[in-house]
């Protein structure tokens, strides 16, 4: 029997999305009855939205696979692994491979390639796919948001 203790921390994505939406529409500040600058909250929300979409487009094929993933309705990255033939993708041109509907085996293979690349990027972590300048931007945005929300983001660390 393995007696090693592993801590697993789960931060509720729904709560995070609610926070983002409430920043974007100003309802976060409204809840503080004038104690929070609503415009600043909206600006912070827009910065998050901009950077999330930028990373999604630049590194995770958002524009290419958004509709395909929704239409394919696979719940996790490994769901299409049976279509992945293991091809070396180091020189693969994802912008020119003709990926599109219908959901035939050829396009499922192309989607599986994208899933494999996405999974590898997740394993690497943002600090290995973003340059230092962009990491600094994300860190500053995190700190700005945490300050504006009175430590909402950093409160997860109080559970350690």
PDB file of C-alpha atoms in Angstrom:
ATOM      1  CA  UNK A   1       0.000   0.000   0.000  1.00  0.00           C
ATOM      2  CA  UNK A   2       1.288   3.421  -0.937  1.00  0.00           C
ATOM      3  CA  UNK A   3       1.300   5.724   2.106  1.00  0.00           C
ATOM      4  CA  UNK A   4       2.388   8.771   0.149  1.00  0.00           C
ATOM      5  CA  UNK A   5      -0.035  11.661   0.547  1.00  0.00           C
ATOM      6  CA  UNK A   6      -0.901  13.617  -2.557  1.00  0.00           C
ATOM      7  CA  UNK A   7      -2.659  16.951  -2.273  1.00  0.00           C
ATOM      8  CA  UNK A   8      -5.052  17.752  -5.071  1.00  0.00           C
ATOM      9  CA  UNK A   9      -6.427  21.286  -5.263  1.00  0.00           C
ATOM     10  CA  UNK A  10      -9.473  21.932  -7.386  1.00  0.00           C
ATOM     11  CA  UNK A  11     -10.414  25.504  -8.124  1.00  0.00           C
ATOM     12  CA  UNK A  12     -13.951  25.876  -9.375  1.00  0.00           C
ATOM     13  CA  UNK A  13     -13.901  26.950 -13.027  1.00  0.00           C
ATOM     14  CA  UNK A  14     -17.567  27.958 -12.834  1.00  0.00           C
ATOM     15  CA  UNK A  15     -16.701  30.451 -10.106  1.00  0.00           C
ATOM     16  CA  UNK A  16     -13.857  31.812 -12.214  1.00  0.00           C
ATOM     17  CA  UNK A  17     -16.116  32.242 -15.238  1.00  0.00           C
ATOM     18  CA  UNK A  18     -18.753  33.935 -13.084  1.00  0.00           C
ATOM     19  CA  UNK A  19     -16.087  36.325 -11.800  1.00  0.00           C
ATOM     20  CA  UNK A  20     -14.937  37.082 -15.354  1.00  0.00           C
ATOM     21  CA  UNK A  21     -18.493  37.678 -16.553  1.00  0.00           C
ATOM     22  CA  UNK A  22     -19.273  39.878 -13.549  1.00  0.00           C
ATOM     23  CA  UNK A  23     -16.162  41.950 -14.233  1.00  0.00           C
ATOM     24  CA  UNK A  24     -17.097  42.320 -17.901  1.00  0.00           C
ATOM     25  CA  UNK A  25     -20.685  43.396 -17.270  1.00  0.00           C
ATOM     26  CA  UNK A  26     -19.957  45.514 -14.180  1.00  0.00           C
ATOM     27  CA  UNK A  27     -22.071  43.463 -11.789  1.00  0.00           C
ATOM     28  CA  UNK A  28     -19.038  42.667  -9.614  1.00  0.00           C
ATOM     29  CA  UNK A  29     -18.603  46.351  -8.762  1.00  0.00           C
ATOM     30  CA  UNK A  30     -22.364  46.849  -8.374  1.00  0.00           C
ATOM     31  CA  UNK A  31     -22.372  44.270  -5.575  1.00  0.00           C
ATOM     32  CA  UNK A  32     -20.132  46.625  -3.582  1.00  0.00           C
ATOM     33  CA  UNK A  33     -22.617  49.522  -3.793  1.00  0.00           C
ATOM     34  CA  UNK A  34     -20.179  52.119  -5.081  1.00  0.00           C
ATOM     35  CA  UNK A  35     -17.083  50.945  -3.182  1.00  0.00           C
ATOM     36  CA  UNK A  36     -15.521  49.476  -6.343  1.00  0.00           C
ATOM     37  CA  UNK A  37     -14.711  51.357  -9.545  1.00  0.00           C
ATOM     38  CA  UNK A  38     -17.009  49.641 -12.049  1.00  0.00           C
ATOM     39  CA  UNK A  39     -15.085  50.888 -15.094  1.00  0.00           C
ATOM     40  CA  UNK A  40     -11.835  49.483 -13.721  1.00  0.00           C
ATOM     41  CA  UNK A  41     -13.523  46.105 -13.229  1.00  0.00           C
ATOM     42  CA  UNK A  42     -14.826  46.126 -16.799  1.00  0.00           C
ATOM     43  CA  UNK A  43     -11.355  47.037 -18.095  1.00  0.00           C
ATOM     44  CA  UNK A  44      -9.804  44.169 -16.108  1.00  0.00           C
ATOM     45  CA  UNK A  45     -12.434  41.780 -17.492  1.00  0.00           C
ATOM     46  CA  UNK A  46     -11.731  42.931 -21.050  1.00  0.00           C
ATOM     47  CA  UNK A  47      -7.998  42.396 -20.528  1.00  0.00           C
ATOM     48  CA  UNK A  48      -8.645  38.823 -19.353  1.00  0.00           C
ATOM     49  CA  UNK A  49     -10.919  38.193 -22.310  1.00  0.00           C
ATOM     50  CA  UNK A  50      -8.357  39.590 -24.766  1.00  0.00           C
ATOM     51  CA  UNK A  51      -5.453  37.570 -23.369  1.00  0.00           C
ATOM     52  CA  UNK A  52      -7.445  34.347 -23.015  1.00  0.00           C
ATOM     53  CA  UNK A  53      -8.607  34.567 -26.632  1.00  0.00           C
ATOM     54  CA  UNK A  54      -5.101  35.472 -27.812  1.00  0.00           C
ATOM     55  CA  UNK A  55      -3.539  32.441 -26.131  1.00  0.00           C
ATOM     56  CA  UNK A  56      -6.396  30.246 -27.326  1.00  0.00           C
ATOM     57  CA  UNK A  57      -5.851  31.387 -30.916  1.00  0.00           C
ATOM     58  CA  UNK A  58      -2.046  31.400 -30.868  1.00  0.00           C
ATOM     59  CA  UNK A  59      -1.400  28.129 -29.055  1.00  0.00           C
ATOM     60  CA  UNK A  60      -4.570  26.034 -28.872  1.00  0.00           C
ATOM     61  CA  UNK A  61      -6.153  26.294 -32.373  1.00  0.00           C
ATOM     62  CA  UNK A  62      -9.233  28.094 -31.042  1.00  0.00           C
ATOM     63  CA  UNK A  63     -10.339  29.537 -34.374  1.00  0.00           C
ATOM     64  CA  UNK A  64      -9.758  26.236 -36.180  1.00  0.00           C
ATOM     65  CA  UNK A  65     -11.319  23.821 -33.729  1.00  0.00           C
ATOM     66  CA  UNK A  66     -13.894  25.766 -31.753  1.00  0.00           C
ATOM     67  CA  UNK A  67     -16.839  24.692 -33.881  1.00  0.00           C
ATOM     68  CA  UNK A  68     -15.311  21.332 -34.715  1.00  0.00           C
ATOM     69  CA  UNK A  69     -14.881  20.400 -31.065  1.00  0.00           C
ATOM     70  CA  UNK A  70     -18.416  21.540 -30.278  1.00  0.00           C
ATOM     71  CA  UNK A  71     -19.842  19.560 -33.209  1.00  0.00           C
ATOM     72  CA  UNK A  72     -17.677  16.528 -32.506  1.00  0.00           C
ATOM     73  CA  UNK A  73     -18.770  16.551 -28.848  1.00  0.00           C
ATOM     74  CA  UNK A  74     -15.799  14.686 -27.379  1.00  0.00           C
ATOM     75  CA  UNK A  75     -15.422  15.321 -23.638  1.00  0.00           C
ATOM     76  CA  UNK A  76     -11.623  15.195 -23.312  1.00  0.00           C
ATOM     77  CA  UNK A  77      -8.409  15.519 -25.313  1.00  0.00           C
ATOM     78  CA  UNK A  78      -7.753  11.770 -25.520  1.00  0.00           C
ATOM     79  CA  UNK A  79     -11.206  10.999 -26.967  1.00  0.00           C
ATOM     80  CA  UNK A  80      -9.893  11.043 -30.536  1.00  0.00           C
ATOM     81  CA  UNK A  81      -6.567   9.331 -29.850  1.00  0.00           C
ATOM     82  CA  UNK A  82      -7.625   6.244 -31.829  1.00  0.00           C
ATOM     83  CA  UNK A  83      -7.504   8.430 -34.965  1.00  0.00           C
ATOM     84  CA  UNK A  84      -3.988   9.692 -34.221  1.00  0.00           C
ATOM     85  CA  UNK A  85      -1.478   7.663 -36.229  1.00  0.00           C
ATOM     86  CA  UNK A  86       1.497   9.091 -34.318  1.00  0.00           C
ATOM     87  CA  UNK A  87       2.825  11.108 -37.257  1.00  0.00           C
ATOM     88  CA  UNK A  88       5.696  13.454 -36.397  1.00  0.00           C
ATOM     89  CA  UNK A  89       4.055  16.879 -36.278  1.00  0.00           C
ATOM     90  CA  UNK A  90       7.174  19.012 -35.939  1.00  0.00           C
ATOM     91  CA  UNK A  91       6.859  20.230 -39.559  1.00  0.00           C
ATOM     92  CA  UNK A  92       3.109  19.734 -39.912  1.00  0.00           C
ATOM     93  CA  UNK A  93       1.279  22.779 -41.311  1.00  0.00           C
ATOM     94  CA  UNK A  94      -1.968  23.003 -39.370  1.00  0.00           C
ATOM     95  CA  UNK A  95      -3.032  26.050 -41.382  1.00  0.00           C
ATOM     96  CA  UNK A  96      -2.815  24.217 -44.707  1.00  0.00           C
ATOM     97  CA  UNK A  97      -4.042  20.690 -43.938  1.00  0.00           C
ATOM     98  CA  UNK A  98      -7.624  21.283 -45.085  1.00  0.00           C
ATOM     99  CA  UNK A  99      -9.178  20.572 -41.696  1.00  0.00           C
ATOM    100  CA  UNK A 100     -12.958  21.062 -41.902  1.00  0.00           C
ATOM    101  CA  UNK A 101     -16.286  19.268 -41.617  1.00  0.00           C
ATOM    102  CA  UNK A 102     -17.530  16.616 -42.342  1.00  0.00           C
ATOM    103  CA  UNK A 103     -16.554  14.448 -39.417  1.00  0.00           C
ATOM    104  CA  UNK A 104     -15.002  11.682 -41.470  1.00  0.00           C
ATOM    105  CA  UNK A 105     -11.973   9.697 -40.323  1.00  0.00           C
ATOM    106  CA  UNK A 106      -9.518  11.958 -42.166  1.00  0.00           C
ATOM    107  CA  UNK A 107     -10.771  15.092 -40.404  1.00  0.00           C
ATOM    108  CA  UNK A 108     -10.989  13.255 -37.081  1.00  0.00           C
ATOM    109  CA  UNK A 109      -7.292  12.424 -37.566  1.00  0.00           C
ATOM    110  CA  UNK A 110      -6.538  16.111 -38.177  1.00  0.00           C
ATOM    111  CA  UNK A 111      -8.498  17.010 -35.043  1.00  0.00           C
ATOM    112  CA  UNK A 112      -6.640  14.288 -33.111  1.00  0.00           C
ATOM    113  CA  UNK A 113      -3.343  15.868 -34.200  1.00  0.00           C
ATOM    114  CA  UNK A 114      -4.531  19.172 -32.769  1.00  0.00           C
ATOM    115  CA  UNK A 115      -5.591  17.453 -29.553  1.00  0.00           C
ATOM    116  CA  UNK A 116      -2.135  15.885 -29.235  1.00  0.00           C
ATOM    117  CA  UNK A 117      -0.409  19.236 -29.712  1.00  0.00           C
ATOM    118  CA  UNK A 118      -2.767  20.874 -27.191  1.00  0.00           C
ATOM    119  CA  UNK A 119      -2.147  18.099 -24.646  1.00  0.00           C
ATOM    120  CA  UNK A 120       1.621  18.487 -25.054  1.00  0.00           C
ATOM    121  CA  UNK A 121       1.357  22.231 -24.535  1.00  0.00           C
ATOM    122  CA  UNK A 122      -0.683  21.700 -21.372  1.00  0.00           C
ATOM    123  CA  UNK A 123       2.021  19.341 -20.088  1.00  0.00           C
ATOM    124  CA  UNK A 124       4.679  21.984 -20.786  1.00  0.00           C
ATOM    125  CA  UNK A 125       2.817  24.681 -18.863  1.00  0.00           C
ATOM    126  CA  UNK A 126       2.361  28.305 -19.847  1.00  0.00           C
ATOM    127  CA  UNK A 127       5.805  29.255 -18.574  1.00  0.00           C
ATOM    128  CA  UNK A 128       7.308  27.062 -21.314  1.00  0.00           C
ATOM    129  CA  UNK A 129       5.172  28.244 -24.225  1.00  0.00           C
ATOM    130  CA  UNK A 130       4.934  31.974 -23.489  1.00  0.00           C
ATOM    131  CA  UNK A 131       7.882  34.329 -23.598  1.00  0.00           C
ATOM    132  CA  UNK A 132       8.927  36.223 -20.479  1.00  0.00           C
ATOM    133  CA  UNK A 133       7.256  39.436 -21.618  1.00  0.00           C
ATOM    134  CA  UNK A 134       3.890  37.697 -21.961  1.00  0.00           C
ATOM    135  CA  UNK A 135       4.354  35.890 -18.635  1.00  0.00           C
ATOM    136  CA  UNK A 136       4.949  39.292 -17.035  1.00  0.00           C
ATOM    137  CA  UNK A 137       1.721  40.579 -18.615  1.00  0.00           C
ATOM    138  CA  UNK A 138      -0.220  37.610 -17.186  1.00  0.00           C
ATOM    139  CA  UNK A 139       1.379  38.015 -13.763  1.00  0.00           C
ATOM    140  CA  UNK A 140       0.514  41.719 -13.714  1.00  0.00           C
ATOM    141  CA  UNK A 141      -3.070  40.987 -14.767  1.00  0.00           C
ATOM    142  CA  UNK A 142      -3.385  38.321 -12.064  1.00  0.00           C
ATOM    143  CA  UNK A 143      -2.089  40.727  -9.414  1.00  0.00           C
ATOM    144  CA  UNK A 144      -4.325  43.565 -10.626  1.00  0.00           C
ATOM    145  CA  UNK A 145      -7.368  41.277 -10.557  1.00  0.00           C
ATOM    146  CA  UNK A 146      -6.490  39.835  -7.171  1.00  0.00           C
ATOM    147  CA  UNK A 147      -6.105  43.330  -5.739  1.00  0.00           C
ATOM    148  CA  UNK A 148      -9.380  44.516  -7.268  1.00  0.00           C
ATOM    149  CA  UNK A 149     -11.239  41.429  -5.967  1.00  0.00           C
ATOM    150  CA  UNK A 150      -9.721  41.628  -2.480  1.00  0.00           C
ATOM    151  CA  UNK A 151      -7.718  38.437  -2.886  1.00  0.00           C
ATOM    152  CA  UNK A 152     -10.302  36.263  -4.611  1.00  0.00           C
ATOM    153  CA  UNK A 153      -7.758  34.585  -6.912  1.00  0.00           C
ATOM    154  CA  UNK A 154      -5.086  34.042  -4.274  1.00  0.00           C
ATOM    155  CA  UNK A 155      -7.570  32.697  -1.728  1.00  0.00           C
ATOM    156  CA  UNK A 156      -7.074  29.225  -3.209  1.00  0.00           C
ATOM    157  CA  UNK A 157      -3.572  29.202  -1.719  1.00  0.00           C
ATOM    158  CA  UNK A 158      -4.960  29.633   1.789  1.00  0.00           C
ATOM    159  CA  UNK A 159      -6.116  26.001   1.603  1.00  0.00           C
ATOM    160  CA  UNK A 160      -2.603  24.593   1.340  1.00  0.00           C
TER     161      UNK A 160
END
